[in-house]
mmCIF file of C-alpha atoms in Angstrom:
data_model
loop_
_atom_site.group_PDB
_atom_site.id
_atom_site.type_symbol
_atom_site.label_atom_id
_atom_site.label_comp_id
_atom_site.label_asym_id
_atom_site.label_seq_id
_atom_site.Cartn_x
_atom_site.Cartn_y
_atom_site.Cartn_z
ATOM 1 C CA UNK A 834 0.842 9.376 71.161
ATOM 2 C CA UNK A 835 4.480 9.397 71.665
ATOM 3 C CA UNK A 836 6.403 6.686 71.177
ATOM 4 C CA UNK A 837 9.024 4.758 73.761
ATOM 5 C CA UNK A 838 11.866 6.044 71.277
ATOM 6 C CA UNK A 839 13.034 8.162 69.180
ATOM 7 C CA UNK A 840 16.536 7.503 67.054
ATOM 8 C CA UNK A 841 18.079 9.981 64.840
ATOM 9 C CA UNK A 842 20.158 8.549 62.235
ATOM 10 C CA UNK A 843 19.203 5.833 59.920
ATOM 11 C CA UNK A 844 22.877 4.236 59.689
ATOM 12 C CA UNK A 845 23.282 0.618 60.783
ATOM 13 C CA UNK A 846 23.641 1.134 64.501
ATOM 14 C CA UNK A 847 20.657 3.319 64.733
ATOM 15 C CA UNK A 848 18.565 0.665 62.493
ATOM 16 C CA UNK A 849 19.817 -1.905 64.922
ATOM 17 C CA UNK A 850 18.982 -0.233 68.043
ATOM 18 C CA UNK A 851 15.485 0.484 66.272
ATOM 19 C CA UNK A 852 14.735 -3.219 65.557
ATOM 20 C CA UNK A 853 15.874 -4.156 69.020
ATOM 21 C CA UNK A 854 12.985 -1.986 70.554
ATOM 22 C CA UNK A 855 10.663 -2.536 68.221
ATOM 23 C CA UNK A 856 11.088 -6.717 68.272
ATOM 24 C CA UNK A 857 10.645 -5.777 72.277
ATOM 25 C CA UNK A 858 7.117 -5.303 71.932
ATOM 26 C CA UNK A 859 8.204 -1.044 72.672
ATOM 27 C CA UNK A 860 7.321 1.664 69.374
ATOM 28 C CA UNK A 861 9.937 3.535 68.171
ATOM 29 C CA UNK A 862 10.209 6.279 65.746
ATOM 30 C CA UNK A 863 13.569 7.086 63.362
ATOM 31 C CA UNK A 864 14.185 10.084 61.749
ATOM 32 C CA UNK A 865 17.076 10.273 59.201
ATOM 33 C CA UNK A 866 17.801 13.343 56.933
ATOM 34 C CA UNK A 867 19.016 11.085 53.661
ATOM 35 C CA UNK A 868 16.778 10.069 50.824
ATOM 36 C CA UNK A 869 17.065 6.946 51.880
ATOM 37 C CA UNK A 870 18.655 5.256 54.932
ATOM 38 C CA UNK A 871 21.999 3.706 55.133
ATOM 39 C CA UNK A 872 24.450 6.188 57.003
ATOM 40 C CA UNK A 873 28.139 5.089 55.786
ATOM 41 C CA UNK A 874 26.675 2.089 54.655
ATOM 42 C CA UNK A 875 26.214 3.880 51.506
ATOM 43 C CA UNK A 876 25.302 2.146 48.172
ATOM 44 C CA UNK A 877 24.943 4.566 45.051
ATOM 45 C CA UNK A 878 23.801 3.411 41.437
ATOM 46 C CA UNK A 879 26.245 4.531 39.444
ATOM 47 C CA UNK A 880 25.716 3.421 34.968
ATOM 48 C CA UNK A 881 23.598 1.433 36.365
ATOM 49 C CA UNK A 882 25.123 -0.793 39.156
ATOM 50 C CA UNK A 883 25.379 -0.594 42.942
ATOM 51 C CA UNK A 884 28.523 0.513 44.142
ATOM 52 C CA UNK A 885 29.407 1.114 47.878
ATOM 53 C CA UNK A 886 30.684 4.390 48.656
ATOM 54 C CA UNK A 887 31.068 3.580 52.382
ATOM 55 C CA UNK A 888 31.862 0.750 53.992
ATOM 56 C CA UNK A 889 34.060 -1.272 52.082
ATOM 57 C CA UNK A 890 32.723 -5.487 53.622
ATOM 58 C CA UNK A 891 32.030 -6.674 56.887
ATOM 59 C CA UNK A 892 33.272 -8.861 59.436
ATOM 60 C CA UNK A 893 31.261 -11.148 61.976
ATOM 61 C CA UNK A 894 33.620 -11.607 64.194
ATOM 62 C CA UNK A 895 32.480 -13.467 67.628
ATOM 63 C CA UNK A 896 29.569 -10.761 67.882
ATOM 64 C CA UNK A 897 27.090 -14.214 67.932
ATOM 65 C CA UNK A 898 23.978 -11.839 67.265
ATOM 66 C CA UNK A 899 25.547 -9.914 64.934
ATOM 67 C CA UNK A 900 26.307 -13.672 63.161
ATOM 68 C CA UNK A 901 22.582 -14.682 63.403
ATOM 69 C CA UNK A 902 21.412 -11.370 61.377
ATOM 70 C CA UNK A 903 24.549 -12.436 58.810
ATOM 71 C CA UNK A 904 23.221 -15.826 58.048
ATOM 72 C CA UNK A 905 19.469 -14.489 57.709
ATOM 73 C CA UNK A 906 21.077 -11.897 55.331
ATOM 74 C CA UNK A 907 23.372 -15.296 53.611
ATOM 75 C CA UNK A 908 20.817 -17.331 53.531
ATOM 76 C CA UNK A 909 18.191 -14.265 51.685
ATOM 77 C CA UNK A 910 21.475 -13.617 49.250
ATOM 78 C CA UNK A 911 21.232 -10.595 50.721
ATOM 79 C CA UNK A 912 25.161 -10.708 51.888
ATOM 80 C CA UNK A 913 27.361 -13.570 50.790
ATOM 81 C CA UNK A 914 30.919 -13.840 51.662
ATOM 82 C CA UNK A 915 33.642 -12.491 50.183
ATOM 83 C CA UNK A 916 37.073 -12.998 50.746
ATOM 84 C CA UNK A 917 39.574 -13.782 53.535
ATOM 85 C CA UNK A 918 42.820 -12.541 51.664
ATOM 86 C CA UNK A 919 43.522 -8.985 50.638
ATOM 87 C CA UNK A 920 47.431 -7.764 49.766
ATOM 88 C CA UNK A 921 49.231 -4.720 51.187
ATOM 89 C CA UNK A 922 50.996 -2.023 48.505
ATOM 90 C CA UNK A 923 53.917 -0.318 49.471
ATOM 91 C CA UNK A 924 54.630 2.987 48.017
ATOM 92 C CA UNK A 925 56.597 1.455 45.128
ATOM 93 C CA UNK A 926 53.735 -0.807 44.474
ATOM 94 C CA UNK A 927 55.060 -4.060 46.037
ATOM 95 C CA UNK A 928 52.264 -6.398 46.876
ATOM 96 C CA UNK A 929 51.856 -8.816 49.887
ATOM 97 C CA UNK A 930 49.276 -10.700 50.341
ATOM 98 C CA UNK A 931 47.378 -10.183 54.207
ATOM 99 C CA UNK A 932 45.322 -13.026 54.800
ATOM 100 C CA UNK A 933 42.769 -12.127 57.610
ATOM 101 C CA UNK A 934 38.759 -13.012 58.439
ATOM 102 C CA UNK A 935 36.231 -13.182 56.320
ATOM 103 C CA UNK A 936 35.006 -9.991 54.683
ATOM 104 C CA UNK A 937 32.058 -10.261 54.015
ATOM 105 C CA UNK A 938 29.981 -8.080 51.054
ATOM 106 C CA UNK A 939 26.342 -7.625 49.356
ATOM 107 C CA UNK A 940 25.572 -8.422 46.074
ATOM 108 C CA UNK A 941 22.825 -5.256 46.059
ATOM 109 C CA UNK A 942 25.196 -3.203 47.956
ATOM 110 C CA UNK A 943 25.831 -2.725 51.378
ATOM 111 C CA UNK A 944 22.918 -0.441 51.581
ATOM 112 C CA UNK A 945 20.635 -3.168 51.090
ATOM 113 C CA UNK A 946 21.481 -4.576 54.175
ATOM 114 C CA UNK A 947 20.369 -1.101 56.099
ATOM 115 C CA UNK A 948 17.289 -1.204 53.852
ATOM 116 C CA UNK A 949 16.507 -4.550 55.168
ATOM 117 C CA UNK A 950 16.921 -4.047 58.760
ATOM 118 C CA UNK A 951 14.576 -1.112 58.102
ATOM 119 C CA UNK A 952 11.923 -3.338 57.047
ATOM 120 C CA UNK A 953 8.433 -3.274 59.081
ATOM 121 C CA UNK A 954 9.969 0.216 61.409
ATOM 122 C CA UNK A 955 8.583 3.824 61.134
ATOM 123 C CA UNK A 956 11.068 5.534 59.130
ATOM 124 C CA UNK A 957 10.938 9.353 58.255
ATOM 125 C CA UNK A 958 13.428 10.299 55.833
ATOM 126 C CA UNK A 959 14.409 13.659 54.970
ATOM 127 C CA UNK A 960 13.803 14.763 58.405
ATOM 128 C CA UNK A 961 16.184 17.098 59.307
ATOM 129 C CA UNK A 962 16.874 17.386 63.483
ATOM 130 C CA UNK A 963 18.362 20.719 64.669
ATOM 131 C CA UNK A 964 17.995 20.562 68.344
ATOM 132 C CA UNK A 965 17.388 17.493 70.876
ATOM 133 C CA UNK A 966 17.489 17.474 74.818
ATOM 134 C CA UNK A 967 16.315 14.565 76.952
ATOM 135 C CA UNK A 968 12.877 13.185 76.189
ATOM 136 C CA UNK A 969 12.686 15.984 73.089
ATOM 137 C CA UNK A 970 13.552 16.522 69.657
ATOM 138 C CA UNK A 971 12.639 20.016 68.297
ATOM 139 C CA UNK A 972 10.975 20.602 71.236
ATOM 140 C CA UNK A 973 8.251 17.967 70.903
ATOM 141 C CA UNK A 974 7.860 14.763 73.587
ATOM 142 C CA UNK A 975 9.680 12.438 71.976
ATOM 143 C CA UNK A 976 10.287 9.549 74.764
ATOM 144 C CA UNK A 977 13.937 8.291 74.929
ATOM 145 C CA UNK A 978 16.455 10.075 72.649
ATOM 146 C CA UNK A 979 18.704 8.131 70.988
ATOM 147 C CA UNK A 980 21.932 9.682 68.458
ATOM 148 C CA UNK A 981 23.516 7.000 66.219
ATOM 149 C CA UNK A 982 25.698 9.597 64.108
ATOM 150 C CA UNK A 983 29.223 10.536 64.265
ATOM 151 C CA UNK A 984 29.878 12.892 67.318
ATOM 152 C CA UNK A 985 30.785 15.734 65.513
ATOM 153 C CA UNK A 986 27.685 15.666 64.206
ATOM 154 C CA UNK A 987 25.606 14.583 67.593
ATOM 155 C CA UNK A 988 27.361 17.633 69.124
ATOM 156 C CA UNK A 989 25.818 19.870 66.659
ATOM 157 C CA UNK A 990 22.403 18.798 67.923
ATOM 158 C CA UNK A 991 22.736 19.250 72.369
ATOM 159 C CA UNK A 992 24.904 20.460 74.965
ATOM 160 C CA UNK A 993 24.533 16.987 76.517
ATOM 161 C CA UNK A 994 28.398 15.707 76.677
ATOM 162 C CA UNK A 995 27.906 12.400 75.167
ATOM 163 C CA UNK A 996 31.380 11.232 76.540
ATOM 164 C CA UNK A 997 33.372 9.715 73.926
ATOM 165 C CA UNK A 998 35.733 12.694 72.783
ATOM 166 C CA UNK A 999 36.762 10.674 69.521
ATOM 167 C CA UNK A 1000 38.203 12.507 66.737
ATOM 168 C CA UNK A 1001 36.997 11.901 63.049
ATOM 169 C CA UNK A 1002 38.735 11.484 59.586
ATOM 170 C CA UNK A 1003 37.715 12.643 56.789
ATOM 171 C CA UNK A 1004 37.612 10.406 53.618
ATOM 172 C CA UNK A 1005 36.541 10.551 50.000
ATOM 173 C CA UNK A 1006 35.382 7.388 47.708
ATOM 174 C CA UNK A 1007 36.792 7.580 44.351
ATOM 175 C CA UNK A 1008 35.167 5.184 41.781
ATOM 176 C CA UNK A 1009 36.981 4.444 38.647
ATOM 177 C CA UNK A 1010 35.460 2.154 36.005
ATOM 178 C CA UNK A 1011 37.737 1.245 33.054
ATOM 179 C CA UNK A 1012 35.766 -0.897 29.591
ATOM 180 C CA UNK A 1013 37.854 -3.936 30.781
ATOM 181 C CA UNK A 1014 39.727 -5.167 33.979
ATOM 182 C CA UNK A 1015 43.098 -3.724 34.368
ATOM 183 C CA UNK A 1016 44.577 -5.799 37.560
ATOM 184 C CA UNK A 1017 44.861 -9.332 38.864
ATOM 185 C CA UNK A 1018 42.108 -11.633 39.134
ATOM 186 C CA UNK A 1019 43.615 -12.302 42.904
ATOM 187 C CA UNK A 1020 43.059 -8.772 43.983
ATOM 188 C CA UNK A 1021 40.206 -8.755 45.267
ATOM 189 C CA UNK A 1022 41.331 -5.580 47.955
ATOM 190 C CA UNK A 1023 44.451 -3.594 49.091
ATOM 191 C CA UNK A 1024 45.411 -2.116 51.983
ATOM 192 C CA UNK A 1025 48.042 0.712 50.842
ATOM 193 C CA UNK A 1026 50.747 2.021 52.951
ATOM 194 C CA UNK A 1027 52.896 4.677 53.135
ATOM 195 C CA UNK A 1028 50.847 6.464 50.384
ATOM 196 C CA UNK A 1029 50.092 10.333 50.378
ATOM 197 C CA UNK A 1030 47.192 10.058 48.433
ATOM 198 C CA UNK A 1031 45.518 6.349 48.644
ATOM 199 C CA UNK A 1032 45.028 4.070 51.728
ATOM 200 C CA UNK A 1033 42.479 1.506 50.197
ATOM 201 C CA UNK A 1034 41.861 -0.010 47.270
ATOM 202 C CA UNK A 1035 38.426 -2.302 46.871
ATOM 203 C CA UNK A 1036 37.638 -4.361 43.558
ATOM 204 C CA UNK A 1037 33.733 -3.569 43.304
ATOM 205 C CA UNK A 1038 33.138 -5.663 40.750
ATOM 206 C CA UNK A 1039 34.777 -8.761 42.656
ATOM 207 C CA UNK A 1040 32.855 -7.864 45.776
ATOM 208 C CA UNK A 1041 29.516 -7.210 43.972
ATOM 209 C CA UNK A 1042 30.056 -10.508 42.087
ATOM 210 C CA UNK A 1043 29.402 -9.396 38.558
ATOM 211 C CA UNK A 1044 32.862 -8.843 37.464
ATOM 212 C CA UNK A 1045 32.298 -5.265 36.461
ATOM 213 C CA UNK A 1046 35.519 -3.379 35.959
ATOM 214 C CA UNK A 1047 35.382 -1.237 38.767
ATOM 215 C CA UNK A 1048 37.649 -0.005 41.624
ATOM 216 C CA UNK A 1049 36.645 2.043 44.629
ATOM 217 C CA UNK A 1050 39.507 3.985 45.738
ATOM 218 C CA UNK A 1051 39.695 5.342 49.827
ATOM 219 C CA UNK A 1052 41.585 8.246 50.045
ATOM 220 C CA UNK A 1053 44.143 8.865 53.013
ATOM 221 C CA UNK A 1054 42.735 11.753 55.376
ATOM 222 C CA UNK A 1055 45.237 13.671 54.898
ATOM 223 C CA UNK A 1056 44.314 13.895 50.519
ATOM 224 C CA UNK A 1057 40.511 14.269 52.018
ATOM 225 C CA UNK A 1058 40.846 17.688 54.037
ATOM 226 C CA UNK A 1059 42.071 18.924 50.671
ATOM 227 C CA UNK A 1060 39.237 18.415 49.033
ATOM 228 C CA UNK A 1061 36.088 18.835 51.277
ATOM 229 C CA UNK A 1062 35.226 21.730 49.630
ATOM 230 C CA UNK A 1063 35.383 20.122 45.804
ATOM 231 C CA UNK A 1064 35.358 16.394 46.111
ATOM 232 C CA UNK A 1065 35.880 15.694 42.631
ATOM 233 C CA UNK A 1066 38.977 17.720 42.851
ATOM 234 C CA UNK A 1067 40.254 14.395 44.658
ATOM 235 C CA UNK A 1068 39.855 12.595 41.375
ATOM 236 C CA UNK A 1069 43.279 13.391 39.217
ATOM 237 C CA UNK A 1070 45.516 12.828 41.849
ATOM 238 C CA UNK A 1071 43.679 9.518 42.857
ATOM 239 C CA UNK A 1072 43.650 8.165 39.343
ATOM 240 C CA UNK A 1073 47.420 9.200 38.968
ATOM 241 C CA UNK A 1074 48.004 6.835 42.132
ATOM 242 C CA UNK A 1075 45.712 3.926 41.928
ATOM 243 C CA UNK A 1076 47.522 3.295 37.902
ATOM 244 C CA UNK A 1077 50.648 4.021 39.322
ATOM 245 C CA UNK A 1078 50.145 1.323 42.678
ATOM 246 C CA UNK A 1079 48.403 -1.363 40.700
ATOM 247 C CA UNK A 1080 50.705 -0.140 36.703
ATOM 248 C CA UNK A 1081 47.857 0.437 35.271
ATOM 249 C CA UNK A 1082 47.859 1.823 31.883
ATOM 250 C CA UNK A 1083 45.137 3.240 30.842
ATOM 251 C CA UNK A 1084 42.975 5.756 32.281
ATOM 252 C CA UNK A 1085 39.702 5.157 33.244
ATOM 253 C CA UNK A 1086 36.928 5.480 31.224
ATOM 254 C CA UNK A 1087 34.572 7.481 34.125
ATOM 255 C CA UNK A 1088 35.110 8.671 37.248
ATOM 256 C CA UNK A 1089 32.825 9.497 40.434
ATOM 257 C CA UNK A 1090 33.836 11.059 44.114
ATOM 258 C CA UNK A 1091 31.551 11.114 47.254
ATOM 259 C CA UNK A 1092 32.807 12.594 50.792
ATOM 260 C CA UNK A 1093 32.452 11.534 53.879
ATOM 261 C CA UNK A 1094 33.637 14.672 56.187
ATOM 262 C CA UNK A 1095 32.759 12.113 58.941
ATOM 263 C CA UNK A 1096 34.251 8.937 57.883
ATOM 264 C CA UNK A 1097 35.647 7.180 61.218
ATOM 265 C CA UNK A 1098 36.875 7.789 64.580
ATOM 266 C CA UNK A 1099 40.227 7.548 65.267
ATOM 267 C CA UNK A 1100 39.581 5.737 68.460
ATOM 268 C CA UNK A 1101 36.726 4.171 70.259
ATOM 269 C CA UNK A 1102 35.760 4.137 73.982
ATOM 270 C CA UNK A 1103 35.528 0.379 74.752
ATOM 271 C CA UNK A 1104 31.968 0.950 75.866
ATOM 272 C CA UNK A 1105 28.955 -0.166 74.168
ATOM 273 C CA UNK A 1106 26.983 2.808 74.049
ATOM 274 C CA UNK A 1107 26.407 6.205 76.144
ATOM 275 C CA UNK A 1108 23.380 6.088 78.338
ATOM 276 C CA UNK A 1109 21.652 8.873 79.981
ATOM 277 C CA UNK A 1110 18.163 9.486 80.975
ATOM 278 C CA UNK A 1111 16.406 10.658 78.120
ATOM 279 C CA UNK A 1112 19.559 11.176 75.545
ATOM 280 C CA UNK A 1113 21.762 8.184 74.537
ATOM 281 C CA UNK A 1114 24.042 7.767 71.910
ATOM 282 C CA UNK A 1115 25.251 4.265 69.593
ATOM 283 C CA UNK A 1116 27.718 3.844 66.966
ATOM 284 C CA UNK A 1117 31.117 2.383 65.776
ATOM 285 C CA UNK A 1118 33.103 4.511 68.429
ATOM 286 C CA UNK A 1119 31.294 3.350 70.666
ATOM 287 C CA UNK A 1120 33.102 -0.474 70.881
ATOM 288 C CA UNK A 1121 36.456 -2.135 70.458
ATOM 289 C CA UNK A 1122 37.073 -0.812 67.291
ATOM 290 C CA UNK A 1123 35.390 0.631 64.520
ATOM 291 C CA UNK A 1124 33.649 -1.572 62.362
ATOM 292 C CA UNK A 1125 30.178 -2.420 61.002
ATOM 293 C CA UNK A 1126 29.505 -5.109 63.104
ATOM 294 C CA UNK A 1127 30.873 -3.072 65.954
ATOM 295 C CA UNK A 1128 28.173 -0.201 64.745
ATOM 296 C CA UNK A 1129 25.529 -2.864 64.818
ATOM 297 C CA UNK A 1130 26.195 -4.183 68.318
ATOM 298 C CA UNK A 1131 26.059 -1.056 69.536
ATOM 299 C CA UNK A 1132 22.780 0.111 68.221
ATOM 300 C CA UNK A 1133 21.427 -3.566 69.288
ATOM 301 C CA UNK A 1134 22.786 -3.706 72.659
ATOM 302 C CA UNK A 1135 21.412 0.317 73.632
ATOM 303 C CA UNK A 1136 18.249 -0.996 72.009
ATOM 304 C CA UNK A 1137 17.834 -3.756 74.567
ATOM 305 C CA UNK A 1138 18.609 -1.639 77.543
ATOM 306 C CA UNK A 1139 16.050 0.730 76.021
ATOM 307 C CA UNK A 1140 12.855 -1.516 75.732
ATOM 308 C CA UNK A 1141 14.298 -3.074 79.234
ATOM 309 C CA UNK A 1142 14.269 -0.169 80.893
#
């Protein structure tokens, strides 16, 4: 039997729009090509720890359904807040401190919370898509088609103009773990500006909540589309940058690098979601700005209108 939906792309929005037609009473089928699903919500066991690869924390926000998930997922210890002050690094390494919402993080990694939302849905993974139209994927009934990828990506897929026309940065996620911590206790993040190389810095340890001595570095785009080809060809110049931001002295002790070709829009449409009959499309550039919980209202919100409809 075919099923009311069909969602390709097991990020968050796509998991949210999932559980919104499945908690309608509608069935719903999603299809993600990873391992394991997640999207840029991307958790990786690295020595033997989670470290997130993707997002860096959420906010809630006033998204109010969004902030009834987030204390289901507080009150689990599935996500536990994590800080409402990071600094901002000059170029010369000055530091001011940028105090701001609550960011929020996961003690199993971010991908835990994708993982969770996934819980009770039917979930092929390693499913590769290579053509969808309305009401079809590969060319098999497939009810109401829903895209919750990066546009890029979506466009890959149909010749259905999904309407946002967002461009996309590149970024790539450099983890550096040193035997002991090199920087303040207070650092918990940094926003860096005016750097070639680096634009954010996250303590992973601090976020995780087991101390671990471990930074994940965010390239700027620009260091990214150097390296798309050879992502750990990112690493020297990153490690070069991060010591000489936070005068650091020592070099760390192992190094990882994961790319994101897709990693954000550079604007978003203001809209919730694209709707069409048959093909639809969710995601973070699909709201006010780009943001997990922007990602997750989308997904929700199309997910609603679906099982409405």
């Amino acid at each position: 039997m075919t099923q009311d939906v069909t969602v390709i792309g097991g990020g968050i929005s796509g998991l949210a729009c999932a559980r919104a037609v499945h908690d309608a009473g509608k069935t719903v089928r999603v299809l993600d090509r990873g391992r394991r699903v997640g999207g840029r919500l991307s958790s990786r066991t690295i020595e033997g720890r989670p470290v997130d690869l993707g997002a860096s924390y959420f906010v809630v926000g006033e998204a109010e359904r969004f902030a009834h998930v987030v204390a289901d997922w507080a009150e689990r210890d599935l996500a536990r807040p994590w800080t409402d002050t990071f600094v901002v690094i000059d170029a010369d390494g000055n530091q001011t401190p940028k105090p701001g919402p609550m960011r929020w993080a996961a003690p199993r990694g971010l991908r835990s919370l994708a993982l969770d939302l996934a819980q009770g849905l039917d979930v092929v993974s390693e499913r590769a898509v290579e053509r969808v139209e309305p009401y079809r994927v590969g060319g098999e009934p497939s009810g109401e088609v829903v895209l919750a990828m990066p546009e890029p990506q979506a466009a890959r897929l149909t010749d259905v103009r999904l309407g946002s026309g967002a461009e996309w940065e590149p970024v790539i996620a450099v983890v550096l773990r040193w035997d002991e911590r090199q920087w303040p206790a207070d650092l918990h993040g940094a926003f860096v500006d005016g750097d070639p190389d680096v634009s954010f810095i996250a303590d992973d340890g601090d976020r995780r909540g087991d101390g671990a001595p471990v930074l994940v570095v965010h390239t700027t785009a620009d260091r990214a589309r150097r390296h798309l080809g050879d992502p750990g060809g990112a690493i020297p110049p990153i490690v070069d940058a991060t010591r000489r931001l936070l005068r650091i002295d020592a070099d760390p002790v192992s190094t990882f690098a994961h790319r994101w070709t897709f990693a954000r829009p550079t604007e978003t449409t203001g809209r919730p979601f694209f709707r069409s009959p048959g093909l639809s499309a969710c995601g973070d550039a699909w709201g006010e700005s780009s943001a997990v919980r922007t990602a997750w209202a989308s997904g929700d919100a199309l997910g609603r209108v679906l099982a409405a409809s």
